[in-house]
Amino acid sequence: MSLFSDLETRTELSDQLRDAYVVTTDFLSDLIKQTCRRFPSNSQNSKTARIERLIQSQAWTDAALALIDLELPQWQIRRIAYDEGEWYCALSRRRELPEWLDQSIEGRHADLALAILSAFVEARRVSAPSSRPSVPMVSQEANTLYEPVCSDNFA
């Protein structure tokens, strides 16, 4: 089941990220199963193998950054900052733009890897394809107050 098909699952994962103290192998594996479409990837076998090695060696921050590189190649780290006991991570599609023009995604947590993963999950949610059609639906019923008017100029 995809993370983005069910609102309840999305909020549950966000709550788990917010409430977690540290990243564990089981936690990260569960997050990958729920959010990642390209993992494991046959076409990018070296990237998935690298992520698996990073998880086995418990290099959580590097694994989170490698997940962003694999799953969201159009997103980049815009800012990582530490302030008053919390890490802030901002992901952006257009890092070259001034910050006030850019629409970045932010995650925060006391643990750096969890802050990056929070931003990753939010960026995945924003990047998920919507089920809406590209052309909006138009009502087929005519309004009862609608009256055709002749606007030709016969002069």
mmCIF file of C-alpha atoms in Angstrom:
data_model
loop_
_atom_site.group_PDB
_atom_site.id
_atom_site.type_symbol
_atom_site.label_atom_id
_atom_site.label_comp_id
_atom_site.label_asym_id
_atom_site.label_seq_id
_atom_site.Cartn_x
_atom_site.Cartn_y
_atom_site.Cartn_z
ATOM 1 C CA MET A 1 0.000 0.000 0.000
ATOM 2 C CA SER A 2 1.359 3.425 -0.920
ATOM 3 C CA LEU A 3 1.886 6.014 1.772
ATOM 4 C CA PHE A 4 0.174 8.659 -0.298
ATOM 5 C CA SER A 5 -3.026 6.781 -1.013
ATOM 6 C CA ASP A 6 -4.254 6.935 2.551
ATOM 7 C CA LEU A 7 -4.411 10.107 4.653
ATOM 8 C CA GLU A 8 -4.460 8.147 7.907
ATOM 9 C CA THR A 9 -1.200 6.404 7.017
ATOM 10 C CA ARG A 10 0.404 9.750 6.148
ATOM 11 C CA THR A 11 -0.441 11.307 9.481
ATOM 12 C CA GLU A 12 0.593 8.131 11.275
ATOM 13 C CA LEU A 13 4.043 8.229 9.651
ATOM 14 C CA SER A 14 4.450 11.942 10.403
ATOM 15 C CA ASP A 15 3.518 11.239 14.030
ATOM 16 C CA GLN A 16 6.035 8.373 14.177
ATOM 17 C CA LEU A 17 8.780 10.630 12.846
ATOM 18 C CA ARG A 18 7.905 13.385 15.286
ATOM 19 C CA ASP A 19 7.764 11.021 18.279
ATOM 20 C CA ALA A 20 10.899 9.000 17.448
ATOM 21 C CA TYR A 21 14.076 9.644 19.448
ATOM 22 C CA VAL A 22 16.581 7.981 17.126
ATOM 23 C CA VAL A 23 16.596 6.135 13.822
ATOM 24 C CA THR A 24 16.784 2.347 13.931
ATOM 25 C CA THR A 25 17.209 -0.222 11.185
ATOM 26 C CA ASP A 26 13.605 -1.398 11.567
ATOM 27 C CA PHE A 27 12.250 2.158 11.604
ATOM 28 C CA LEU A 28 14.126 3.176 8.456
ATOM 29 C CA SER A 29 13.229 -0.065 6.670
ATOM 30 C CA ASP A 30 9.556 0.501 7.515
ATOM 31 C CA LEU A 31 9.739 4.082 6.243
ATOM 32 C CA ILE A 32 11.361 2.903 2.991
ATOM 33 C CA LYS A 33 8.636 0.291 2.466
ATOM 34 C CA GLN A 34 5.905 2.886 2.933
ATOM 35 C CA THR A 35 7.362 5.794 0.959
ATOM 36 C CA CYS A 36 9.872 4.624 -1.639
ATOM 37 C CA ARG A 37 8.877 3.536 -5.129
ATOM 38 C CA ARG A 38 12.395 3.203 -6.562
ATOM 39 C CA PHE A 39 13.886 1.121 -3.749
ATOM 40 C CA PRO A 40 15.140 -1.455 -4.631
ATOM 41 C CA SER A 41 15.791 -0.342 -8.161
ATOM 42 C CA ASN A 42 17.279 -2.549 -10.842
ATOM 43 C CA SER A 43 18.250 0.425 -12.997
ATOM 44 C CA GLN A 44 20.030 2.176 -10.114
ATOM 45 C CA ASN A 45 21.461 -0.848 -8.389
ATOM 46 C CA SER A 46 24.597 0.965 -7.160
ATOM 47 C CA LYS A 47 22.510 3.613 -5.339
ATOM 48 C CA THR A 48 20.276 1.049 -3.630
ATOM 49 C CA ALA A 49 23.307 -1.040 -2.652
ATOM 50 C CA ARG A 50 24.907 2.072 -1.165
ATOM 51 C CA ILE A 51 21.772 2.811 0.869
ATOM 52 C CA GLU A 52 21.693 -0.769 2.150
ATOM 53 C CA ARG A 53 25.366 -0.511 3.197
ATOM 54 C CA LEU A 54 24.685 2.788 4.965
ATOM 55 C CA ILE A 55 21.731 1.267 6.835
ATOM 56 C CA GLN A 56 23.803 -1.759 7.882
ATOM 57 C CA SER A 57 26.572 0.503 9.164
ATOM 58 C CA GLN A 58 23.972 2.709 10.924
ATOM 59 C CA ALA A 59 25.009 5.846 9.046
ATOM 60 C CA TRP A 60 21.513 7.306 9.345
ATOM 61 C CA THR A 61 22.190 10.827 8.075
ATOM 62 C CA ASP A 62 24.040 9.585 5.010
ATOM 63 C CA ALA A 63 21.281 7.028 4.367
ATOM 64 C CA ALA A 64 18.624 9.761 4.556
ATOM 65 C CA LEU A 65 20.570 11.927 2.113
ATOM 66 C CA ALA A 66 21.061 8.952 -0.228
ATOM 67 C CA LEU A 67 17.289 8.272 -0.113
ATOM 68 C CA ILE A 68 16.621 11.836 -1.231
ATOM 69 C CA ASP A 69 19.121 11.383 -4.055
ATOM 70 C CA LEU A 70 17.452 8.138 -5.185
ATOM 71 C CA GLU A 71 13.759 8.906 -4.672
ATOM 72 C CA LEU A 72 13.613 12.658 -5.221
ATOM 73 C CA PRO A 73 16.367 13.564 -7.686
ATOM 74 C CA GLN A 74 14.708 16.913 -8.467
ATOM 75 C CA TRP A 75 14.903 17.969 -4.779
ATOM 76 C CA GLN A 76 18.101 19.226 -3.129
ATOM 77 C CA ILE A 77 19.130 20.209 0.363
ATOM 78 C CA ARG A 78 18.694 23.961 0.653
ATOM 79 C CA ARG A 79 19.597 24.418 4.289
ATOM 80 C CA ILE A 80 20.546 22.414 7.359
ATOM 81 C CA ALA A 81 20.693 24.401 10.575
ATOM 82 C CA TYR A 82 20.831 23.705 14.303
ATOM 83 C CA ASP A 83 19.027 26.109 16.621
ATOM 84 C CA GLU A 84 18.011 25.763 20.262
ATOM 85 C CA GLY A 85 18.281 21.981 20.394
ATOM 86 C CA GLU A 86 16.594 21.215 17.050
ATOM 87 C CA TRP A 87 17.840 20.481 13.568
ATOM 88 C CA TYR A 88 16.073 22.193 10.677
ATOM 89 C CA CYS A 89 16.294 20.748 7.175
ATOM 90 C CA ALA A 90 14.912 22.495 4.095
ATOM 91 C CA LEU A 91 14.551 20.775 0.714
ATOM 92 C CA SER A 92 14.069 22.766 -2.457
ATOM 93 C CA ARG A 93 13.569 22.181 -6.157
ATOM 94 C CA ARG A 94 15.210 25.492 -7.108
ATOM 95 C CA ARG A 95 18.054 26.104 -4.714
ATOM 96 C CA GLU A 96 19.467 28.954 -6.822
ATOM 97 C CA LEU A 97 16.445 31.199 -6.210
ATOM 98 C CA PRO A 98 16.419 33.578 -3.262
ATOM 99 C CA GLU A 99 14.834 32.000 -0.218
ATOM 100 C CA TRP A 100 11.832 34.340 -0.272
ATOM 101 C CA LEU A 101 10.969 33.246 -3.842
ATOM 102 C CA ASP A 102 11.487 29.539 -3.321
ATOM 103 C CA GLN A 103 8.872 27.108 -2.037
ATOM 104 C CA SER A 104 10.916 24.834 0.162
ATOM 105 C CA ILE A 105 9.831 21.925 2.331
ATOM 106 C CA GLU A 106 11.037 21.953 5.918
ATOM 107 C CA GLY A 107 11.455 19.277 8.526
ATOM 108 C CA ARG A 108 12.676 19.627 12.090
ATOM 109 C CA HIS A 109 13.668 17.292 14.869
ATOM 110 C CA ALA A 110 16.194 16.992 17.685
ATOM 111 C CA ASP A 111 17.967 14.276 15.658
ATOM 112 C CA LEU A 112 19.553 15.337 12.345
ATOM 113 C CA ALA A 113 18.636 12.160 10.449
ATOM 114 C CA LEU A 114 15.011 12.391 11.593
ATOM 115 C CA ALA A 115 14.839 16.058 10.546
ATOM 116 C CA ILE A 116 16.069 15.094 7.067
ATOM 117 C CA LEU A 117 13.635 12.165 6.912
ATOM 118 C CA SER A 118 10.749 14.429 7.980
ATOM 119 C CA ALA A 119 11.538 16.799 5.123
ATOM 120 C CA PHE A 120 11.902 13.799 2.787
ATOM 121 C CA VAL A 121 8.446 12.429 3.691
ATOM 122 C CA GLU A 122 6.858 15.851 3.258
ATOM 123 C CA ALA A 123 8.561 16.347 -0.122
ATOM 124 C CA ARG A 124 7.349 12.884 -1.223
ATOM 125 C CA ARG A 125 3.823 13.857 -0.215
ATOM 126 C CA VAL A 126 4.011 17.102 -2.184
ATOM 127 C CA SER A 127 5.591 15.353 -5.196
ATOM 128 C CA ALA A 128 3.073 12.510 -5.239
ATOM 129 C CA PRO A 129 0.942 12.546 -8.368
ATOM 130 C CA SER A 130 -2.570 13.670 -7.680
ATOM 131 C CA SER A 131 -5.552 11.671 -8.869
ATOM 132 C CA ARG A 132 -7.230 14.762 -10.270
ATOM 133 C CA PRO A 133 -7.663 15.008 -14.027
ATOM 134 C CA SER A 134 -5.625 17.621 -15.863
ATOM 135 C CA VAL A 135 -8.806 19.261 -17.186
ATOM 136 C CA PRO A 136 -11.425 20.319 -14.630
ATOM 137 C CA MET A 137 -14.924 18.915 -14.906
ATOM 138 C CA VAL A 138 -17.657 21.231 -16.145
ATOM 139 C CA SER A 139 -21.225 20.878 -15.009
ATOM 140 C CA GLN A 140 -23.483 19.564 -17.796
ATOM 141 C CA GLU A 141 -26.600 21.158 -16.359
ATOM 142 C CA ALA A 142 -27.612 24.593 -17.602
ATOM 143 C CA ASN A 143 -28.408 27.223 -15.036
ATOM 144 C CA THR A 144 -32.155 27.973 -14.785
ATOM 145 C CA LEU A 145 -31.396 31.706 -14.977
ATOM 146 C CA TYR A 146 -29.418 31.270 -18.185
ATOM 147 C CA GLU A 147 -30.918 33.006 -21.202
ATOM 148 C CA PRO A 148 -29.159 33.278 -24.558
ATOM 149 C CA VAL A 149 -28.644 36.853 -25.710
ATOM 150 C CA CYS A 150 -28.080 38.017 -29.248
ATOM 151 C CA SER A 151 -25.077 40.301 -29.254
ATOM 152 C CA ASP A 152 -24.677 40.845 -33.021
ATOM 153 C CA ASN A 153 -24.408 44.390 -34.252
ATOM 154 C CA PHE A 154 -26.895 44.824 -37.112
ATOM 155 C CA ALA A 155 -26.151 48.502 -37.708
#
